[in-house]
Short mmCIF file of C-alpha atoms in Angstrom, two decimals:
data_model
loop_
_atom_site.label_atom_id
_atom_site.label_comp_id
_atom_site.label_asym_id
_atom_site.label_seq_id
_atom_site.Cartn_x
_atom_site.Cartn_y
_atom_site.Cartn_z
CA MET A 515 0.15 -29.45 44.28
CA ALA A 516 -3.15 -30.40 43.04
CA GLN A 517 -4.71 -26.78 42.84
CA GLY A 518 -1.56 -25.69 40.85
CA THR A 519 -1.70 -28.24 38.53
CA ARG A 520 -5.26 -27.62 37.94
CA ASP A 521 -4.30 -23.90 37.44
CA GLN A 522 -1.56 -24.88 35.01
CA GLY A 523 -3.94 -27.53 33.14
CA GLU A 524 -6.33 -24.65 32.75
CA ASP A 525 -3.55 -22.01 31.31
CA VAL A 526 -2.91 -24.73 28.98
CA ARG A 527 -6.39 -25.05 27.96
CA THR A 528 -6.54 -21.32 27.69
CA LEU A 529 -3.72 -21.20 25.42
CA ALA A 530 -4.61 -24.18 23.20
CA ARG A 531 -8.17 -22.17 22.84
CA SER A 532 -6.34 -19.01 21.96
CA LEU A 533 -4.16 -21.03 19.40
CA ALA A 534 -7.02 -22.33 17.65
CA ALA A 535 -8.99 -19.21 17.71
CA ARG A 536 -6.43 -17.36 15.76
CA PRO A 537 -6.63 -19.24 12.33
CA ALA A 538 -10.52 -18.74 12.76
CA GLY A 539 -10.04 -15.32 13.33
CA VAL A 540 -7.74 -14.68 10.32
CA VAL A 541 -10.26 -16.35 8.15
CA ARG A 542 -13.07 -14.38 9.42
CA GLU A 543 -10.84 -11.03 8.86
CA GLU A 544 -10.16 -12.46 5.20
CA ALA A 545 -13.59 -13.13 4.53
CA ARG A 546 -14.72 -9.39 5.64
CA SER A 547 -11.74 -8.34 3.24
CA VAL A 548 -12.83 -10.10 0.57
CA GLY A 549 -16.81 -8.96 1.16
CA ARG A 550 -15.71 -5.19 1.35
CA ALA A 551 -13.76 -5.80 -1.94
CA VAL A 552 -16.69 -6.99 -3.75
CA ARG A 553 -19.02 -4.42 -1.92
CA ALA A 554 -16.53 -1.73 -3.52
CA ALA A 555 -16.37 -3.11 -6.60
CA CYS A 556 -19.89 -3.41 -7.22
CA ARG A 557 -20.58 0.05 -5.81
CA GLY A 558 -18.51 2.03 -8.20
CA PRO A 559 -15.25 2.80 -9.99
CA GLY A 560 -12.20 2.55 -7.83
CA ARG A 561 -9.09 0.13 -7.15
CA GLU A 562 -11.32 -2.96 -6.38
CA ARG A 563 -13.20 -2.65 -9.86
CA ASP A 564 -9.93 -1.91 -11.46
CA LEU A 565 -8.61 -4.99 -10.22
CA VAL A 566 -11.66 -7.27 -11.61
CA VAL A 567 -11.49 -5.24 -14.94
CA GLN A 568 -7.68 -6.36 -15.20
CA SER A 569 -8.05 -9.94 -13.82
CA LEU A 570 -10.84 -10.42 -16.96
CA LYS A 571 -8.69 -8.84 -19.45
CA ALA A 572 -5.88 -11.16 -18.72
CA ALA A 573 -8.38 -14.24 -19.28
CA ALA A 574 -9.37 -12.66 -21.94
CA ALA A 575 -6.06 -12.17 -23.63
CA ALA A 576 -5.14 -16.00 -22.84
CA LEU A 577 -8.55 -17.25 -24.54
CA LEU A 578 -7.80 -14.95 -27.63
CA ALA A 579 -4.36 -16.24 -27.59
CA TRP A 580 -5.54 -19.50 -27.46
CA LEU A 581 -8.00 -18.99 -30.14
CA VAL A 582 -5.72 -17.49 -32.84
CA ALA A 583 -2.71 -19.84 -32.21
CA GLY A 584 -4.55 -23.42 -31.53
CA VAL A 585 -7.59 -23.03 -33.21
CA TRP A 586 -7.24 -20.79 -36.30
CA LEU A 587 -3.63 -21.44 -36.94
CA GLY A 588 -3.67 -25.08 -35.59
CA ASP A 589 -0.04 -24.62 -34.24
CA PRO A 590 1.48 -27.36 -32.04
CA MET A 591 3.39 -24.81 -29.68
CA ALA A 592 -0.23 -22.85 -29.52
CA LEU A 593 0.58 -23.03 -25.50
CA MET A 594 3.08 -20.67 -25.74
CA ALA A 595 0.90 -17.83 -26.86
CA PRO A 596 -1.51 -17.85 -24.08
CA TRP A 597 1.26 -18.68 -21.59
CA VAL A 598 2.88 -15.39 -22.33
CA ALA A 599 -0.42 -13.28 -23.13
CA VAL A 600 -1.86 -13.90 -19.71
CA VAL A 601 1.26 -12.49 -17.65
CA LEU A 602 1.60 -9.62 -20.02
CA VAL A 603 -1.87 -7.80 -19.10
CA GLN A 604 -0.10 -5.62 -16.48
CA ALA A 605 -0.90 -2.79 -14.23
CA THR A 606 0.17 -0.24 -16.82
CA VAL A 607 0.54 -0.13 -20.55
CA TYR A 608 4.10 0.84 -20.32
CA SER A 609 5.05 -1.75 -18.04
CA SER A 610 3.31 -4.66 -20.27
CA LEU A 611 5.47 -3.16 -23.28
CA MET A 612 8.65 -3.34 -21.33
CA ARG A 613 7.70 -6.77 -19.57
CA ALA A 614 7.02 -8.00 -23.33
CA VAL A 615 10.60 -7.38 -24.39
CA ARG A 616 12.34 -8.82 -21.44
CA GLN A 617 10.38 -11.95 -21.44
CA LEU A 618 10.59 -12.49 -25.08
CA THR A 619 14.41 -12.02 -24.77
CA ALA A 620 14.31 -14.30 -22.05
CA ILE A 621 12.09 -16.78 -23.81
CA CYS A 622 14.75 -16.61 -27.13
CA ALA A 623 17.83 -17.23 -24.85
CA GLY A 624 15.90 -20.38 -23.04
CA THR A 625 14.86 -21.97 -26.18
CA LEU A 626 18.26 -21.30 -28.21
CA LEU A 627 20.63 -22.61 -25.54
CA ALA A 628 18.37 -25.51 -24.86
CA SER A 629 18.24 -26.59 -28.20
CA ALA A 630 22.11 -26.22 -28.58
CA ALA A 631 22.53 -28.23 -25.40
CA GLN A 632 20.70 -31.17 -26.79
CA ALA A 633 22.20 -30.80 -30.16
CA ILE A 634 25.71 -30.79 -28.21
CA THR A 635 25.02 -33.67 -26.22
CA ASP A 636 22.15 -35.49 -27.44
CA ASP A 637 21.18 -36.51 -23.98
CA THR A 638 18.36 -34.68 -22.29
CA THR A 639 19.74 -34.92 -18.63
CA ALA A 640 23.19 -33.56 -19.99
CA ALA A 641 21.74 -30.62 -21.83
CA LEU A 642 19.80 -29.64 -18.70
CA ALA A 643 22.87 -29.69 -16.71
CA LEU A 644 24.80 -27.35 -19.28
CA CYS A 645 22.23 -24.95 -20.02
CA VAL A 646 20.15 -24.41 -16.89
CA PRO A 647 22.96 -23.23 -14.63
CA VAL A 648 23.67 -20.43 -17.31
CA LEU A 649 20.17 -19.57 -17.70
CA MET A 650 20.07 -19.04 -13.94
CA LEU A 651 22.74 -16.85 -13.89
CA LEU A 652 21.46 -14.69 -16.53
CA ALA A 653 17.94 -14.78 -14.80
CA ASN A 654 19.93 -12.38 -11.79
CA TRP A 655 20.84 -10.07 -14.76
CA PRO A 656 19.02 -6.55 -13.67
CA ARG A 657 18.34 -6.24 -17.40
CA PHE A 658 15.75 -8.82 -17.38
CA GLY A 659 14.11 -7.67 -14.22
CA ASP A 660 11.58 -10.10 -12.98
CA GLN A 661 11.19 -12.04 -16.28
CA GLY A 662 14.64 -13.67 -16.19
CA THR A 663 13.05 -17.05 -14.82
CA TYR A 664 11.55 -17.43 -18.24
CA GLY A 665 14.54 -18.40 -19.80
CA ALA A 666 15.12 -21.32 -17.63
CA THR A 667 11.26 -22.32 -17.73
CA THR A 668 11.43 -22.43 -21.37
CA ALA A 669 14.41 -24.41 -21.86
CA LEU A 670 12.68 -27.07 -19.61
CA PHE A 671 9.53 -26.92 -21.73
CA THR A 672 11.82 -27.24 -24.60
CA LEU A 673 14.12 -30.32 -23.32
CA ALA A 674 11.07 -32.00 -21.49
CA THR A 675 9.23 -32.12 -25.05
CA GLY A 676 11.90 -33.15 -27.22
CA SER A 677 11.16 -30.48 -29.88
CA VAL A 678 14.62 -29.08 -30.58
CA SER A 679 14.60 -29.03 -34.37
CA GLY A 680 14.49 -25.87 -36.27
CA ALA A 681 11.11 -25.96 -36.95
CA ALA A 682 10.23 -26.46 -33.49
CA VAL A 683 12.15 -23.48 -32.52
CA GLY A 684 10.62 -21.20 -35.16
CA HIS A 685 7.34 -22.23 -33.96
CA ARG A 686 7.85 -21.56 -30.16
CA LEU A 687 9.40 -18.40 -30.59
CA GLY A 688 6.69 -17.30 -33.19
CA GLN A 689 4.19 -18.28 -30.47
CA ALA A 690 5.98 -16.27 -27.74
CA ALA A 691 5.99 -13.23 -29.85
CA LEU A 692 2.08 -13.64 -31.15
CA GLY A 693 1.26 -14.00 -27.29
CA ALA A 694 3.00 -10.91 -26.40
CA ALA A 695 1.66 -8.75 -29.32
CA ILE A 696 -1.99 -9.82 -28.11
CA GLY A 697 -1.27 -9.10 -24.37
CA VAL A 698 0.05 -5.77 -25.07
CA ALA A 699 -2.86 -5.06 -27.66
CA VAL A 700 -5.43 -6.10 -25.04
CA ASN A 701 -3.87 -4.44 -22.34
CA ALA A 702 -3.62 -1.00 -24.08
CA LEU A 703 -6.84 -1.26 -26.42
CA ILE A 704 -9.62 -2.56 -24.09
CA LEU A 705 -10.05 -0.20 -21.01
CA PRO A 706 -6.57 0.71 -20.86
CA PRO A 707 -5.37 0.97 -16.84
CA ILE A 708 -5.02 4.44 -15.35
CA HIS A 709 -3.68 4.74 -11.88
CA LEU A 710 -4.32 8.55 -11.45
CA ARG A 711 -7.83 7.78 -9.70
CA ASP A 712 -5.47 5.72 -7.34
CA VAL A 713 -3.31 8.88 -5.79
CA ARG A 714 -6.72 10.69 -4.89
CA GLU A 715 -8.18 7.23 -3.43
CA ASN A 716 -4.88 6.84 -1.46
CA LEU A 717 -4.35 10.27 -0.34
CA ALA A 718 -8.01 10.44 0.93
CA ALA A 719 -7.51 7.19 2.41
CA LEU A 720 -4.58 8.39 4.17
CA ALA A 721 -6.18 11.61 5.73
CA ARG A 722 -9.11 9.40 7.02
CA GLU A 723 -6.50 6.95 8.58
CA ALA A 724 -4.87 9.77 10.26
CA ALA A 725 -8.08 11.18 11.66
CA ASP A 726 -8.84 7.60 12.75
CA VAL A 727 -5.70 7.36 14.89
CA LEU A 728 -5.89 10.41 16.21
CA HIS A 729 -9.28 9.98 17.44
CA GLY A 730 -8.34 6.88 18.88
CA ILE A 731 -5.18 8.33 20.74
CA ALA A 732 -7.53 11.15 22.34
CA ALA A 733 -10.27 8.62 23.15
CA ASP A 734 -7.47 6.70 25.36
CA LEU A 735 -5.97 9.89 26.67
CA GLY A 736 -9.43 10.80 27.97
CA ARG A 737 -9.65 8.06 30.08
CA ASP A 738 -7.75 7.44 33.58
CA ASP A 739 -6.86 4.01 32.91
CA TRP A 740 -4.93 3.66 29.49
CA ASP A 741 -1.56 1.96 29.88
CA SER A 742 1.05 0.21 27.61
CA GLY A 743 -1.50 -1.99 25.99
CA ALA A 744 -2.97 1.36 24.50
CA ALA A 745 0.40 2.71 23.54
CA ALA A 746 0.74 -0.29 21.86
CA ASP A 747 -2.63 0.02 19.75
CA TRP A 748 -1.36 3.81 18.91
CA SER A 749 1.80 2.28 17.64
CA LEU A 750 -0.04 -0.20 15.19
CA GLY A 751 -1.97 2.68 13.86
CA SER A 752 1.06 4.57 13.14
CA ASP A 753 2.18 1.53 11.25
CA ARG A 754 -0.60 0.99 9.55
CA LEU A 755 -0.24 4.74 8.38
CA GLU A 756 3.04 4.15 7.04
CA ARG A 757 1.65 1.33 5.00
CA ARG A 758 -0.42 3.33 3.47
CA LEU A 759 1.74 6.18 2.76
CA GLY A 760 3.58 3.45 1.17
CA ALA A 761 0.69 2.50 -1.27
CA LEU A 762 0.08 6.30 -1.84
CA ARG A 763 3.86 6.40 -3.25
CA ALA A 764 3.30 3.20 -5.36
CA ALA A 765 0.08 4.50 -6.54
CA ARG A 766 1.81 8.02 -7.76
CA GLY A 767 4.82 5.88 -9.46
CA TRP A 768 1.86 3.79 -11.52
CA SER A 769 0.31 7.05 -12.50
CA ARG A 770 3.67 8.66 -13.93
CA GLU A 771 3.85 5.21 -15.46
CA SER A 772 0.45 5.19 -17.03
CA LEU A 773 1.09 8.54 -18.65
CA ARG A 774 4.26 7.64 -20.59
CA MET A 775 2.39 4.90 -22.54
CA PRO A 776 0.68 5.60 -25.08
CA LYS A 777 0.19 9.14 -26.02
CA GLY A 778 -2.32 11.01 -28.88
CA ALA A 779 -5.62 9.58 -29.33
CA LEU A 780 -5.04 6.70 -27.43
CA ARG A 781 -4.57 8.83 -24.29
CA ALA A 782 -7.74 10.66 -25.08
CA LEU A 783 -9.53 7.10 -25.03
CA ARG A 784 -8.39 6.80 -21.41
CA ARG A 785 -9.98 10.06 -20.59
CA VAL A 786 -7.03 10.81 -18.40
CA PRO A 787 -8.36 13.44 -15.53
CA SER A 788 -6.64 16.61 -15.06
CA ASP A 789 -7.70 17.28 -11.61
CA VAL A 790 -5.14 14.75 -9.96
CA PRO A 791 -3.75 16.12 -6.57
CA SER A 792 -0.38 17.61 -6.91
CA GLU A 793 2.45 15.79 -5.43
CA ALA A 794 3.00 18.53 -2.77
CA GLU A 795 -0.25 16.75 -1.16
CA ASP A 796 1.82 13.45 -0.98
CA GLU A 797 4.67 15.33 0.83
CA ARG A 798 2.46 17.25 2.88
CA TRP A 799 0.75 13.97 4.49
CA SER A 800 4.09 12.36 4.62
CA ARG A 801 5.23 14.93 7.04
CA ILE A 802 1.77 14.27 8.96
CA THR A 803 2.14 10.56 9.05
CA GLY A 804 5.99 11.25 10.58
CA HIS A 805 4.74 13.81 12.96
CA ILE A 806 1.80 11.23 14.22
CA GLY A 807 4.36 8.33 14.41
CA ALA A 808 6.29 10.60 16.60
CA LEU A 809 3.38 11.52 18.56
CA ALA A 810 2.72 8.01 19.46
CA ARG A 811 6.29 7.03 20.26
CA THR A 812 6.68 9.59 23.02
CA LEU A 813 3.50 8.23 24.51
CA ALA A 814 4.94 4.73 24.24
CA VAL A 815 8.05 5.89 26.04
CA ALA A 816 5.92 7.48 28.55
CA THR A 817 4.18 4.76 29.46
CA ASP A 818 7.53 2.65 29.77
CA ASP A 819 7.96 1.69 33.53
CA ASP A 820 11.59 1.32 32.84
CA ARG A 821 12.18 4.74 30.98
CA THR A 822 12.62 8.08 33.05
CA PRO A 823 10.31 10.65 31.70
CA GLY A 824 6.64 9.97 32.85
CA PRO A 825 2.93 11.05 31.02
CA PRO A 826 1.72 14.59 32.33
CA ASP A 827 -1.08 14.87 34.80
CA SER A 828 -4.73 13.51 33.73
CA ARG A 829 -6.33 16.93 33.67
CA THR A 830 -3.46 18.26 31.11
CA LEU A 831 -3.68 15.03 29.06
CA ARG A 832 -7.67 15.30 28.75
CA THR A 833 -7.20 18.79 27.29
CA TYR A 834 -4.28 17.73 25.02
CA ALA A 835 -6.93 14.74 24.00
CA ARG A 836 -9.60 17.51 23.02
CA LEU A 837 -7.07 19.12 20.86
CA LEU A 838 -6.20 16.18 19.26
CA ASP A 839 -10.02 15.45 18.31
CA LEU A 840 -10.71 18.54 16.74
CA ILE A 841 -7.20 18.21 14.71
CA ALA A 842 -8.74 14.67 13.56
CA ASP A 843 -11.67 16.44 12.57
CA ARG A 844 -10.15 18.46 10.21
CA CYS A 845 -8.09 15.62 8.97
CA ARG A 846 -11.41 14.05 7.99
CA ALA A 847 -12.62 17.03 6.37
CA GLU A 848 -9.53 17.10 4.20
CA ALA A 849 -10.35 13.41 3.24
CA GLY A 850 -13.44 14.68 2.06
CA ARG A 851 -11.88 17.26 0.11
CA LEU A 852 -9.15 14.94 -1.55
CA GLN A 853 -11.90 12.26 -2.26
CA HIS A 854 -14.21 14.71 -4.14
CA ALA A 855 -12.38 16.53 -6.86
CA GLY A 856 -13.36 20.39 -6.43
CA ALA A 857 -15.14 20.00 -3.24
CA VAL A 858 -14.28 23.35 -0.82
CA GLN A 859 -13.78 22.99 2.82
CA PRO A 860 -15.00 26.46 4.06
CA PRO A 861 -12.98 27.06 7.29
CA ASP A 862 -14.49 26.14 10.43
CA ARG A 863 -13.38 29.24 12.40
CA GLU A 864 -15.46 27.90 15.73
CA ALA A 865 -13.29 25.18 15.72
CA GLU A 866 -10.00 27.21 15.03
CA ALA A 867 -11.14 29.11 17.70
CA ARG A 868 -11.36 26.07 20.19
CA MET A 869 -8.14 24.88 18.88
CA GLU A 870 -6.32 28.32 19.76
CA GLU A 871 -7.94 28.18 23.13
CA LEU A 872 -7.17 24.56 23.86
CA HIS A 873 -3.42 25.30 22.74
CA ASP A 874 -3.10 28.56 24.70
CA ARG A 875 -4.21 26.26 28.08
CA MET A 876 -1.46 23.54 26.72
CA GLN A 877 1.14 26.10 26.55
CA GLU A 878 0.18 27.39 29.96
CA ALA A 879 0.38 23.74 31.42
CA LEU A 880 3.64 23.57 29.98
CA ARG A 881 4.89 26.80 31.79
CA GLU A 882 3.65 25.11 35.14
CA GLN A 883 4.98 21.96 34.62
CA ALA A 884 8.55 22.95 33.88
CA GLY A 885 8.80 24.76 37.26
CA ARG A 886 7.74 21.21 39.10
CA GLU A 887 8.99 18.22 37.06
CA ALA A 888 11.76 18.35 34.18
CA THR A 889 10.94 15.00 33.00
CA ARG A 890 7.10 15.34 32.41
CA THR A 891 7.66 18.76 30.73
CA THR A 892 10.25 17.12 28.22
CA VAL A 893 7.14 14.53 27.39
CA LEU A 894 4.43 17.35 27.25
CA GLY A 895 6.75 19.77 25.19
CA SER A 896 7.34 16.78 22.81
CA LEU A 897 3.46 15.78 22.48
CA LEU A 898 2.53 19.62 22.01
CA LEU A 899 5.22 20.00 19.45
CA GLN A 900 4.08 16.97 17.47
CA ALA A 901 0.55 18.33 17.67
CA GLU A 902 1.59 21.84 16.56
CA ASN A 903 3.25 20.09 13.44
CA VAL A 904 0.57 18.00 12.63
CA TRP A 905 -1.88 21.47 13.22
CA ALA A 906 0.18 23.44 10.74
CA GLU A 907 0.35 20.81 8.16
CA VAL A 908 -3.67 20.34 8.30
CA VAL A 909 -4.66 23.86 8.64
CA PRO A 910 -1.49 25.71 6.67
CA ASP A 911 -3.00 28.98 6.91
CA VAL A 912 -4.04 29.14 10.20
CA VAL A 913 -1.72 31.99 12.46
CA ARG A 914 -1.00 31.06 16.03
CA ARG A 915 0.17 33.24 18.44
#
């Protein structure tokens, strides 16, 4: 009994140490992420530096709006101008302009409804009860996008300050318009954001991560002691690929939006690159991501003791691992080509010959397995099919027998 109590106490202490270590691990990981972002921003152009530029531009827009409204014009409602300006330095000039229109509409609605409610009720609490529910309903109108809540917050500011006269309403709306104009102008004229580079960087990162996942799977399959824990790691790697694919799609959407506004001389000022990877590359790597995900799921099923299919024998898996390593090497070469515009990757005939040889050996193993055990043949056939699919996408011009 005493031994059991000591064991239970040790388990509790181990669990407590594990739980205590988790926040520390999260903090360390966040610190490393911040450090990587800082180094990337200092190293050269990229997403991290773009974020720094946009943040500084938002701060500059707010400061400029305050100087114009509060210092130069001496307006009592000067707070409205920097408040509006800081949120309008958006990811693209087009989104800044559209958000400015929606935000101004919401602010006008909030100011006018709050002033009308105060005039009707002559009581701040009653005016709040009258106008805020209406404004919150309007905030959910899709036309407002994510700017609808500015109507309700503007109403709260209006009623809290007690400034509901015609002059106060005019000042508030005028300062909001001034802040919107400054925010949009700063975003459009000072290092306007362009996200075409993000497309290339996300494509290259997706190719690198695909290589990492395949190398990781190959390394584990090369050992005899891989288990469901390794399969869980492969599933996590597949999930990371899906998230990177989502980032690529978002970057492609931002790049399209970046080119919608403005045109002519301003577009020339932005130095829009002409060698952005085509959208066909997005589709190609989307298919590769799906094939790798299917491969990881097949292996996860094979390690599940409660499922019928089992993994192939160790010798066959080691051959398969070498094939995955070669495919992963080609993914990494594709990442280099995508990262550097104009880079040409010469075909590696020796590697392709080795891939052909390993592929033939896998097909022979599949034929041998088919004569012995149907369930293992199903798993091996699925694994070989997914490897062939990735191979066909990464090396589209290869001809296999």
